[in-house]
Amino acid sequence: MMEYDKILKILKQEMAAAMGCTEPVAIAYASAKARAVLGRKPDRARVNVSCNILKNAMGVGIPGTDMAGLEMAAALGIIGGDSEAILEVLHSITPEHIAEAKAFAENCVEVSLEDTPKKLYIEVILETQGHSASVTIEDSHTNITRIVHDLICIYDKSGCEELPTEEYDRSVLTVDSIYDFIKHVDSSELEFLDGCIKMNWAIAQEGLKRGYGLNVGRSIYDDIRSGAAADDVQNYAIAVTAAAADARMAGCAMSVMTVCGSGNQGLTATLPVIAAVYKRNGSSELLYRSLALSCLITIHVKSYIGKLSPLCGCGMGSSIGACCAFVYMQGGGLGQIKRAINNMIADVSGIICDGAKAGCALKIATVISSAFQCSMLALKNYGAGELDGIVSGDVESTIRNLGELGNRGMADTDQVILDMMVCR
């Protein structure tokens, strides 16, 4: 029972609400926190970030605006951000804030690439006449590790805690332990997932109603309604999830429930599962257990890949979780879930992350389609084996191999991608 408690705490810890893409929002959060420490509007701001943050923040829409970019994210956090709202820091932004922030971003914000081995690193330094404040975030999007006011360190992560960042031992997570948890946990323990269901379903419906980004989801949904595409579970799930990503990447000012610090991964781990259960008129209990399975498999896989990676987190993490949920909701057992994971890693491993942007909806649509295909094969007891590339006969070894591919095998990929994005 103690192990169940740990797994439940990990699940809750890795799910958090966020408004907008978590990389620019984390910059806005650090900036708002630094402004609160400084106590006044600064004359200038410097933002130092890691390669992965730069890659993921430069091309995505900022909530409530028609703009993108790290400079604007920082400026909005400074001008109108609510640092107490953490990843919903921009919830109260007004048109007046946007106009003021635009001028500040153009004239007073400087962004630089930090020489750091950390994949997730943000330092915001604010300066005004005779005073300064800086905030540093490392390793996860809300993990403030250092605050300095007028050259005096007033907060150091080694000395005290400001945010609830208690870590739970991830070694408790295996495919076997996750499946055992899903089968036996009291479903009432999973009712907290209602908030995730309502939040992510709402932005999906917004994406289906209005034109955002590349209109991937809405286009598929229109084809379903016109009869040009089959009105089946697969197409419906793809349309719903891609529509949410369309809206989010275009800067829709609606919050989503993240998984492993990523909104798109949260959408991909949850919305296909919700849509499939709704389409099949499944029970609330089935939805809770399927959702928890998808999110926990995502967390397990991502623990090897990392929060930010050269690999697409939706393709290499949350779509694998969704695939397992598709198997489970159709009566599949542990062996078939393991085959589903091996099938997915044989299929979609190697999809790159080239930053957060409108095209993420395309990748999400692709990997959800793969998840349905791989789940169908697994339910028929077909599974990729140890002769299939990086796949191993042992599913845990396959997952570790995927992590090695992302971290060691693609060590130079982020820099190559960033060079292409910056120099075009």
CSV table of C-alpha atoms in Angstrom, one decimal:
chain,number,residue,atom,x,y,z
A,1,MET,CA,0.0,0.0,0.0
A,2,MET,CA,2.9,2.3,0.7
A,3,GLU,CA,4.0,1.9,-3.0
A,4,TYR,CA,0.5,2.8,-4.2
A,5,ASP,CA,0.7,6.0,-2.1
A,6,LYS,CA,4.1,6.9,-3.7
A,7,ILE,CA,2.8,6.3,-7.2
A,8,LEU,CA,-0.3,8.5,-6.5
A,9,LYS,CA,1.9,11.3,-5.2
A,10,ILE,CA,4.1,11.1,-8.2
A,11,LEU,CA,1.1,11.3,-10.5
A,12,LYS,CA,-0.2,14.4,-8.7
A,13,GLN,CA,3.2,16.0,-8.5
A,14,GLU,CA,3.7,15.8,-12.3
A,15,MET,CA,0.4,17.4,-13.2
A,16,ALA,CA,0.0,21.1,-12.9
A,17,ALA,CA,-2.1,23.8,-14.6
A,18,ALA,CA,-0.4,26.2,-17.0
A,19,MET,CA,-1.6,29.0,-19.3
A,20,GLY,CA,0.4,29.0,-22.5
A,21,CYS,CA,3.5,27.1,-23.6
A,22,THR,CA,5.5,26.3,-20.4
A,23,GLU,CA,8.9,27.6,-21.7
A,24,PRO,CA,7.9,31.2,-22.4
A,25,VAL,CA,5.6,31.1,-19.4
A,26,ALA,CA,8.5,30.0,-17.1
A,27,ILE,CA,10.4,33.0,-18.4
A,28,ALA,CA,7.4,35.2,-17.6
A,29,TYR,CA,7.2,33.6,-14.1
A,30,ALA,CA,10.8,34.3,-13.4
A,31,SER,CA,10.4,37.8,-14.6
A,32,ALA,CA,7.3,38.5,-12.5
A,33,LYS,CA,9.1,37.1,-9.5
A,34,ALA,CA,12.1,39.3,-10.1
A,35,ARG,CA,9.8,42.3,-10.5
A,36,ALA,CA,8.2,41.5,-7.2
A,37,VAL,CA,11.6,41.3,-5.5
A,38,LEU,CA,12.8,44.6,-7.1
A,39,GLY,CA,9.6,46.3,-6.1
A,40,ARG,CA,9.4,48.6,-9.1
A,41,LYS,CA,9.4,48.5,-12.9
A,42,PRO,CA,13.0,48.0,-14.0
A,43,ASP,CA,14.9,50.1,-16.6
A,44,ARG,CA,16.2,47.1,-18.3
A,45,ALA,CA,16.1,43.3,-18.2
A,46,ARG,CA,18.5,40.5,-19.2
A,47,VAL,CA,17.3,37.0,-19.8
A,48,ASN,CA,19.9,34.2,-20.0
A,49,VAL,CA,18.6,30.8,-21.1
A,50,SER,CA,19.7,27.3,-22.1
A,51,CYS,CA,19.6,26.1,-25.7
A,52,ASN,CA,16.4,24.1,-25.1
A,53,ILE,CA,14.6,27.0,-23.5
A,54,LEU,CA,15.5,29.2,-26.4
A,55,LYS,CA,14.4,26.6,-29.0
A,56,ASN,CA,11.1,26.0,-27.3
A,57,ALA,CA,10.2,29.6,-26.5
A,58,MET,CA,11.1,31.5,-29.7
A,59,GLY,CA,8.3,30.5,-32.0
A,60,VAL,CA,5.2,29.9,-29.9
A,61,GLY,CA,2.3,32.2,-29.2
A,62,ILE,CA,2.1,33.9,-25.9
A,63,PRO,CA,-1.4,33.7,-24.2
A,64,GLY,CA,-3.7,36.5,-24.8
A,65,THR,CA,-1.5,38.1,-27.4
A,66,ASP,CA,-0.7,37.7,-31.1
A,67,MET,CA,3.0,37.8,-30.4
A,68,ALA,CA,5.8,35.3,-29.7
A,69,GLY,CA,9.3,35.5,-28.4
A,70,LEU,CA,11.4,35.4,-25.2
A,71,GLU,CA,11.6,39.2,-25.0
A,72,MET,CA,7.8,39.6,-25.0
A,73,ALA,CA,7.4,36.8,-22.5
A,74,ALA,CA,9.8,38.5,-20.1
A,75,ALA,CA,8.2,41.9,-20.6
A,76,LEU,CA,4.7,40.6,-20.0
A,77,GLY,CA,5.9,39.0,-16.8
A,78,ILE,CA,7.5,42.2,-15.6
A,79,ILE,CA,4.6,44.5,-16.6
A,80,GLY,CA,1.5,42.5,-15.7
A,81,GLY,CA,2.5,39.1,-14.4
A,82,ASP,CA,1.2,37.6,-11.2
A,83,SER,CA,4.1,35.7,-9.7
A,84,GLU,CA,1.8,34.0,-7.1
A,85,ALA,CA,0.0,32.2,-10.0
A,86,ILE,CA,3.1,30.4,-11.0
A,87,LEU,CA,2.5,28.8,-14.5
A,88,GLU,CA,-0.7,30.8,-14.8
A,89,VAL,CA,1.3,34.0,-14.3
A,90,LEU,CA,-0.3,35.7,-17.3
A,91,HIS,CA,-3.9,35.1,-16.3
A,92,SER,CA,-4.7,38.8,-15.7
A,93,ILE,CA,-2.9,40.4,-18.7
A,94,THR,CA,-4.8,43.3,-20.2
A,95,PRO,CA,-4.5,45.1,-23.6
A,96,GLU,CA,-2.8,48.0,-21.7
A,97,HIS,CA,-0.2,45.5,-20.3
A,98,ILE,CA,0.4,44.2,-23.8
A,99,ALA,CA,1.0,47.6,-25.3
A,100,GLU,CA,3.4,48.6,-22.5
A,101,ALA,CA,5.2,45.3,-22.6
A,102,LYS,CA,5.6,45.5,-26.4
A,103,ALA,CA,7.5,48.8,-26.1
A,104,PHE,CA,9.5,47.4,-23.1
A,105,ALA,CA,10.4,44.2,-25.0
A,106,GLU,CA,11.6,46.2,-28.0
A,107,ASN,CA,13.8,48.6,-26.1
A,108,CYS,CA,14.8,47.2,-22.8
A,109,VAL,CA,15.0,43.4,-22.9
A,110,GLU,CA,18.1,41.5,-23.9
A,111,VAL,CA,18.2,37.7,-24.4
A,112,SER,CA,21.4,35.7,-24.3
A,113,LEU,CA,22.2,32.0,-24.6
A,114,GLU,CA,23.8,30.7,-21.4
A,115,ASP,CA,26.7,28.4,-21.6
A,116,THR,CA,25.3,25.7,-19.3
A,117,PRO,CA,25.0,21.9,-19.5
A,118,LYS,CA,21.5,22.2,-18.1
A,119,LYS,CA,18.7,21.7,-20.5
A,120,LEU,CA,16.3,23.8,-18.5
A,121,TYR,CA,17.9,27.0,-17.3
A,122,ILE,CA,16.5,30.6,-17.0
A,123,GLU,CA,18.1,33.6,-15.3
A,124,VAL,CA,16.2,36.9,-15.3
A,125,ILE,CA,18.2,40.0,-14.2
A,126,LEU,CA,16.3,43.3,-13.7
A,127,GLU,CA,18.1,46.5,-13.1
A,128,THR,CA,17.1,50.1,-12.3
A,129,GLN,CA,18.9,53.1,-10.9
A,130,GLY,CA,21.0,51.7,-8.0
A,131,HIS,CA,19.0,48.5,-7.5
A,132,SER,CA,18.8,45.0,-9.1
A,133,ALA,CA,17.1,41.7,-8.7
A,134,SER,CA,17.6,38.3,-10.3
A,135,VAL,CA,15.7,35.0,-10.3
A,136,THR,CA,17.1,31.7,-11.5
A,137,ILE,CA,15.1,28.6,-12.5
A,138,GLU,CA,16.7,25.3,-13.1
A,139,ASP,CA,15.7,21.7,-14.1
A,140,SER,CA,11.9,22.2,-14.0
A,141,HIS,CA,9.7,25.1,-15.0
A,142,THR,CA,8.8,26.3,-11.5
A,143,ASN,CA,12.0,25.3,-9.7
A,144,ILE,CA,13.4,28.6,-8.5
A,145,THR,CA,16.9,27.9,-7.2
A,146,ARG,CA,18.3,31.4,-6.4
A,147,ILE,CA,17.0,34.9,-5.8
A,148,VAL,CA,19.3,37.9,-5.4
A,149,HIS,CA,18.3,41.4,-4.4
A,150,ASP,CA,20.9,44.2,-4.6
A,151,LEU,CA,23.7,41.7,-4.9
A,152,ILE,CA,22.5,39.9,-1.7
A,153,CYS,CA,21.3,36.3,-2.0
A,154,ILE,CA,18.0,36.2,-0.3
A,155,TYR,CA,17.0,32.7,-1.3
A,156,ASP,CA,19.0,29.7,-2.1
A,157,LYS,CA,17.5,26.3,-2.9
A,158,SER,CA,20.1,24.5,-0.7
A,159,GLY,CA,18.9,26.5,2.3
A,160,CYS,CA,15.1,26.7,2.2
A,161,GLU,CA,12.1,25.8,0.1
A,162,GLU,CA,9.6,28.2,-1.4
A,163,LEU,CA,7.6,26.0,-3.7
A,164,PRO,CA,6.3,22.5,-2.9
A,165,THR,CA,9.1,20.6,-4.7
A,166,GLU,CA,9.4,17.4,-2.7
A,167,GLU,CA,10.6,14.7,-5.0
A,168,TYR,CA,9.5,11.1,-4.8
A,169,ASP,CA,11.7,8.2,-5.8
A,170,ARG,CA,10.9,7.5,-9.4
A,171,SER,CA,12.4,4.0,-9.1
A,172,VAL,CA,9.1,2.9,-7.8
A,173,LEU,CA,7.7,3.3,-11.3
A,174,THR,CA,7.9,0.3,-13.7
A,175,VAL,CA,5.4,-0.9,-16.2
A,176,ASP,CA,4.5,-3.7,-13.9
A,177,SER,CA,4.0,-1.5,-10.8
A,178,ILE,CA,2.0,1.1,-12.8
A,179,TYR,CA,-0.3,-1.6,-14.1
A,180,ASP,CA,-0.7,-3.1,-10.7
A,181,PHE,CA,-1.6,0.4,-9.3
A,182,ILE,CA,-4.2,1.0,-12.1
A,183,LYS,CA,-5.8,-2.4,-11.5
A,184,HIS,CA,-6.1,-2.1,-7.7
A,185,VAL,CA,-6.2,1.6,-6.6
A,186,ASP,CA,-9.6,2.7,-5.3
A,187,SER,CA,-11.1,4.8,-8.2
A,188,SER,CA,-12.1,7.4,-5.7
A,189,GLU,CA,-8.4,8.2,-5.3
A,190,LEU,CA,-8.4,9.3,-9.0
A,191,GLU,CA,-11.3,11.6,-8.9
A,192,PHE,CA,-8.9,14.6,-8.7
A,193,LEU,CA,-8.4,13.9,-12.5
A,194,ASP,CA,-11.8,15.6,-13.0
A,195,GLY,CA,-10.0,19.0,-13.0
A,196,CYS,CA,-7.7,17.8,-15.8
A,197,ILE,CA,-10.6,16.4,-17.8
A,198,LYS,CA,-12.6,19.7,-17.7
A,199,MET,CA,-9.6,21.9,-18.3
A,200,ASN,CA,-8.1,20.1,-21.3
A,201,TRP,CA,-11.5,19.3,-22.8
A,202,ALA,CA,-12.5,23.0,-22.7
A,203,ILE,CA,-9.5,24.1,-24.8
A,204,ALA,CA,-10.1,21.2,-27.2
A,205,GLN,CA,-13.6,22.5,-27.8
A,206,GLU,CA,-12.3,26.0,-28.3
A,207,GLY,CA,-9.9,24.7,-30.9
A,208,LEU,CA,-12.6,22.9,-32.7
A,209,LYS,CA,-14.9,26.0,-32.8
A,210,ARG,CA,-12.4,28.6,-33.9
A,211,GLY,CA,-9.5,28.8,-36.3
A,212,TYR,CA,-6.1,28.6,-34.6
A,213,GLY,CA,-2.6,27.9,-36.0
A,214,LEU,CA,-2.6,25.4,-38.8
A,215,ASN,CA,-6.2,24.3,-38.1
A,216,VAL,CA,-5.1,20.6,-38.0
A,217,GLY,CA,-7.7,19.5,-35.5
A,218,ARG,CA,-10.6,21.6,-36.9
A,219,SER,CA,-9.8,20.4,-40.4
A,220,ILE,CA,-10.1,16.8,-39.4
A,221,TYR,CA,-13.2,17.5,-37.4
A,222,ASP,CA,-14.8,19.3,-40.4
A,223,ASP,CA,-14.0,16.3,-42.6
A,224,ILE,CA,-15.7,14.0,-40.0
A,225,ARG,CA,-18.8,16.2,-40.0
A,226,SER,CA,-19.0,16.4,-43.8
A,227,GLY,CA,-18.5,12.7,-44.3
A,228,ALA,CA,-15.1,13.1,-46.0
A,229,ALA,CA,-13.5,11.2,-43.0
A,230,ALA,CA,-14.8,8.3,-41.0
A,231,ASP,CA,-16.6,9.2,-37.8
A,232,ASP,CA,-14.7,6.8,-35.7
A,233,VAL,CA,-12.8,6.8,-32.4
A,234,GLN,CA,-9.4,7.3,-34.0
A,235,ASN,CA,-10.3,10.3,-36.1
A,236,TYR,CA,-12.3,11.9,-33.3
A,237,ALA,CA,-9.5,11.5,-30.8
A,238,ILE,CA,-6.9,12.9,-33.3
A,239,ALA,CA,-9.2,15.9,-34.1
A,240,VAL,CA,-9.9,16.8,-30.5
A,241,THR,CA,-6.2,16.6,-29.4
A,242,ALA,CA,-4.8,18.4,-32.4
A,243,ALA,CA,-7.4,21.2,-32.0
A,244,ALA,CA,-6.3,21.8,-28.4
A,245,ALA,CA,-2.6,22.0,-29.6
A,246,ASP,CA,-3.6,24.3,-32.4
A,247,ALA,CA,-5.2,26.7,-29.9
A,248,ARG,CA,-2.5,26.5,-27.3
A,249,MET,CA,0.4,27.0,-29.7
A,250,ALA,CA,-1.4,30.0,-31.2
A,251,GLY,CA,-1.6,31.7,-27.8
A,252,CYS,CA,-5.1,30.9,-26.7
A,253,ALA,CA,-5.6,32.3,-23.2
A,254,MET,CA,-7.0,29.1,-21.6
A,255,SER,CA,-5.1,27.0,-19.1
A,256,VAL,CA,-4.3,23.3,-19.7
A,257,MET,CA,-3.2,20.5,-17.4
A,258,THR,CA,0.4,19.7,-18.0
A,259,VAL,CA,2.2,16.4,-17.5
A,260,CYS,CA,6.0,16.4,-16.8
A,261,GLY,CA,6.0,20.2,-17.2
A,262,SER,CA,4.6,20.3,-20.7
A,263,GLY,CA,1.2,21.4,-21.8
A,264,ASN,CA,1.4,19.6,-25.2
A,265,GLN,CA,2.4,16.4,-23.4
A,266,GLY,CA,-0.5,16.9,-21.0
A,267,LEU,CA,-2.9,17.3,-23.9
A,268,THR,CA,-1.5,14.2,-25.8
A,269,ALA,CA,-1.5,12.0,-22.7
A,270,THR,CA,-5.1,12.9,-21.7
A,271,LEU,CA,-7.3,14.1,-24.6
A,272,PRO,CA,-7.1,11.0,-26.9
A,273,VAL,CA,-8.0,8.9,-23.8
A,274,ILE,CA,-10.9,11.2,-22.9
A,275,ALA,CA,-12.2,11.3,-26.4
A,276,ALA,CA,-12.0,7.6,-26.8
A,277,VAL,CA,-13.9,6.9,-23.6
A,278,TYR,CA,-16.5,9.5,-24.4
A,279,LYS,CA,-16.9,8.1,-28.0
A,280,ARG,CA,-17.4,4.6,-26.6
A,281,ASN,CA,-19.7,5.7,-23.8
A,282,GLY,CA,-17.3,4.3,-21.2
A,283,SER,CA,-17.7,4.7,-17.5
A,284,SER,CA,-16.1,7.4,-15.3
A,285,GLU,CA,-14.1,4.7,-13.5
A,286,LEU,CA,-12.7,3.5,-16.9
A,287,LEU,CA,-11.8,7.0,-17.8
A,288,TYR,CA,-10.0,7.7,-14.4
A,289,ARG,CA,-8.0,4.4,-14.6
A,290,SER,CA,-7.2,4.9,-18.3
A,291,LEU,CA,-6.1,8.5,-17.8
A,292,ALA,CA,-3.9,7.6,-14.8
A,293,LEU,CA,-2.3,4.8,-16.8
A,294,SER,CA,-1.5,7.1,-19.7
A,295,CYS,CA,0.0,9.8,-17.5
A,296,LEU,CA,2.0,7.4,-15.4
A,297,ILE,CA,3.5,5.7,-18.4
A,298,THR,CA,4.3,9.1,-19.8
A,299,ILE,CA,6.0,10.1,-16.5
A,300,HIS,CA,8.0,6.8,-16.5
A,301,VAL,CA,9.3,7.2,-20.0
A,302,LYS,CA,10.0,10.9,-19.6
A,303,SER,CA,12.1,10.1,-16.5
A,304,TYR,CA,14.7,8.6,-18.9
A,305,ILE,CA,14.4,11.2,-21.6
A,306,GLY,CA,14.3,14.3,-19.5
A,307,LYS,CA,11.8,17.2,-19.3
A,308,LEU,CA,13.4,18.9,-22.3
A,309,SER,CA,15.0,16.8,-25.1
A,310,PRO,CA,16.0,16.7,-28.7
A,311,LEU,CA,13.2,14.1,-29.0
A,312,CYS,CA,9.6,15.2,-29.3
A,313,GLY,CA,8.1,14.7,-25.9
A,314,CYS,CA,4.6,14.0,-27.3
A,315,GLY,CA,5.9,11.4,-29.6
A,316,MET,CA,8.4,9.8,-27.2
A,317,GLY,CA,6.4,10.1,-24.0
A,318,SER,CA,2.7,10.9,-23.9
A,319,SER,CA,1.6,9.1,-27.1
A,320,ILE,CA,3.2,6.0,-25.6
A,321,GLY,CA,1.0,6.5,-22.5
A,322,ALA,CA,-2.1,7.0,-24.6
A,323,CYS,CA,-1.3,3.8,-26.6
A,324,CYS,CA,-1.2,1.9,-23.3
A,325,ALA,CA,-4.5,3.4,-22.3
A,326,PHE,CA,-6.1,2.4,-25.6
A,327,VAL,CA,-5.1,-1.2,-24.9
A,328,TYR,CA,-6.3,-1.1,-21.3
A,329,MET,CA,-9.7,0.4,-22.1
A,330,GLN,CA,-10.4,-2.4,-24.6
A,331,GLY,CA,-9.6,-5.1,-22.1
A,332,GLY,CA,-5.9,-5.6,-22.7
A,333,GLY,CA,-3.6,-6.9,-20.0
A,334,LEU,CA,-0.1,-6.3,-18.9
A,335,GLY,CA,1.6,-8.3,-21.6
A,336,GLN,CA,-0.3,-6.4,-24.3
A,337,ILE,CA,0.5,-3.1,-22.7
A,338,LYS,CA,4.2,-4.1,-22.9
A,339,ARG,CA,3.8,-5.0,-26.5
A,340,ALA,CA,2.2,-1.6,-27.2
A,341,ILE,CA,5.2,0.2,-25.7
A,342,ASN,CA,7.6,-1.8,-27.8
A,343,ASN,CA,5.5,-1.2,-30.9
A,344,MET,CA,5.4,2.6,-30.3
A,345,ILE,CA,9.2,2.8,-29.7
A,346,ALA,CA,9.8,0.7,-32.8
A,347,ASP,CA,7.5,3.1,-34.7
A,348,VAL,CA,8.0,6.7,-33.6
A,349,SER,CA,11.4,6.9,-32.0
A,350,GLY,CA,13.5,9.6,-33.5
A,351,ILE,CA,10.9,12.3,-34.1
A,352,ILE,CA,12.8,15.5,-33.2
A,353,CYS,CA,11.7,18.5,-31.1
A,354,ASP,CA,12.3,21.6,-33.2
A,355,GLY,CA,10.7,24.0,-30.7
A,356,ALA,CA,7.1,24.8,-29.7
A,357,LYS,CA,5.1,26.2,-32.6
A,358,ALA,CA,2.0,25.6,-34.7
A,359,GLY,CA,3.5,22.5,-36.3
A,360,CYS,CA,3.4,20.7,-33.0
A,361,ALA,CA,-0.3,19.9,-33.8
A,362,LEU,CA,0.8,18.0,-36.9
A,363,LYS,CA,3.2,15.8,-34.9
A,364,ILE,CA,0.6,15.2,-32.3
A,365,ALA,CA,-1.9,14.0,-34.9
A,366,THR,CA,0.7,11.7,-36.4
A,367,VAL,CA,1.7,10.1,-33.1
A,368,ILE,CA,-1.9,9.6,-31.9
A,369,SER,CA,-2.6,7.8,-35.2
A,370,SER,CA,0.5,5.6,-34.5
A,371,ALA,CA,-0.8,4.9,-30.9
A,372,PHE,CA,-4.1,3.6,-32.3
A,373,GLN,CA,-2.2,1.4,-34.8
A,374,CYS,CA,0.2,0.1,-32.2
A,375,SER,CA,-2.5,-0.6,-29.7
A,376,MET,CA,-4.5,-2.6,-32.3
A,377,LEU,CA,-1.5,-4.8,-33.0
A,378,ALA,CA,-0.8,-5.3,-29.3
A,379,LEU,CA,-4.4,-6.3,-28.6
A,380,LYS,CA,-3.8,-9.0,-31.3
A,381,ASN,CA,-0.6,-10.0,-29.4
A,382,TYR,CA,1.7,-8.7,-32.0
A,383,GLY,CA,4.7,-6.9,-30.6
A,384,ALA,CA,8.1,-5.6,-31.9
A,385,GLY,CA,10.9,-7.8,-30.5
A,386,GLU,CA,14.6,-7.6,-29.8
A,387,LEU,CA,15.5,-7.8,-33.5
A,388,ASP,CA,13.6,-4.5,-34.1
A,389,GLY,CA,16.4,-1.9,-33.7
A,390,ILE,CA,16.5,-0.3,-30.3
A,391,VAL,CA,13.6,-2.5,-29.0
A,392,SER,CA,14.6,-5.1,-26.4
A,393,GLY,CA,12.7,-8.2,-25.3
A,394,ASP,CA,12.4,-6.5,-21.9
A,395,VAL,CA,10.2,-3.4,-22.0
A,396,GLU,CA,12.1,-1.6,-19.3
A,397,SER,CA,15.3,-2.0,-21.4
A,398,THR,CA,13.5,-0.7,-24.4
A,399,ILE,CA,12.5,2.4,-22.4
A,400,ARG,CA,16.1,2.9,-21.2
A,401,ASN,CA,17.3,2.6,-24.8
A,402,LEU,CA,15.0,5.4,-25.8
A,403,GLY,CA,16.4,7.6,-23.1
A,404,GLU,CA,19.9,6.8,-24.3
A,405,LEU,CA,18.9,7.7,-27.8
A,406,GLY,CA,17.6,11.1,-26.7
A,407,ASN,CA,20.4,12.0,-24.3
A,408,ARG,CA,23.6,10.4,-25.6
A,409,GLY,CA,22.8,9.5,-29.2
A,410,MET,CA,21.4,12.9,-30.1
A,411,ALA,CA,23.8,15.1,-28.0
A,412,ASP,CA,24.5,17.5,-30.8
A,413,THR,CA,20.9,17.6,-32.3
A,414,ASP,CA,19.6,20.5,-30.2
A,415,GLN,CA,22.5,22.8,-31.3
A,416,VAL,CA,22.0,21.9,-35.0
A,417,ILE,CA,18.3,22.5,-34.8
A,418,LEU,CA,18.8,25.9,-33.0
A,419,ASP,CA,21.4,27.0,-35.6
A,420,MET,CA,18.8,26.3,-38.3
A,421,MET,CA,16.1,28.1,-36.5
A,422,VAL,CA,18.2,31.2,-35.6
A,423,CYS,CA,20.1,31.6,-38.9
A,424,ARG,CA,17.2,31.2,-41.4
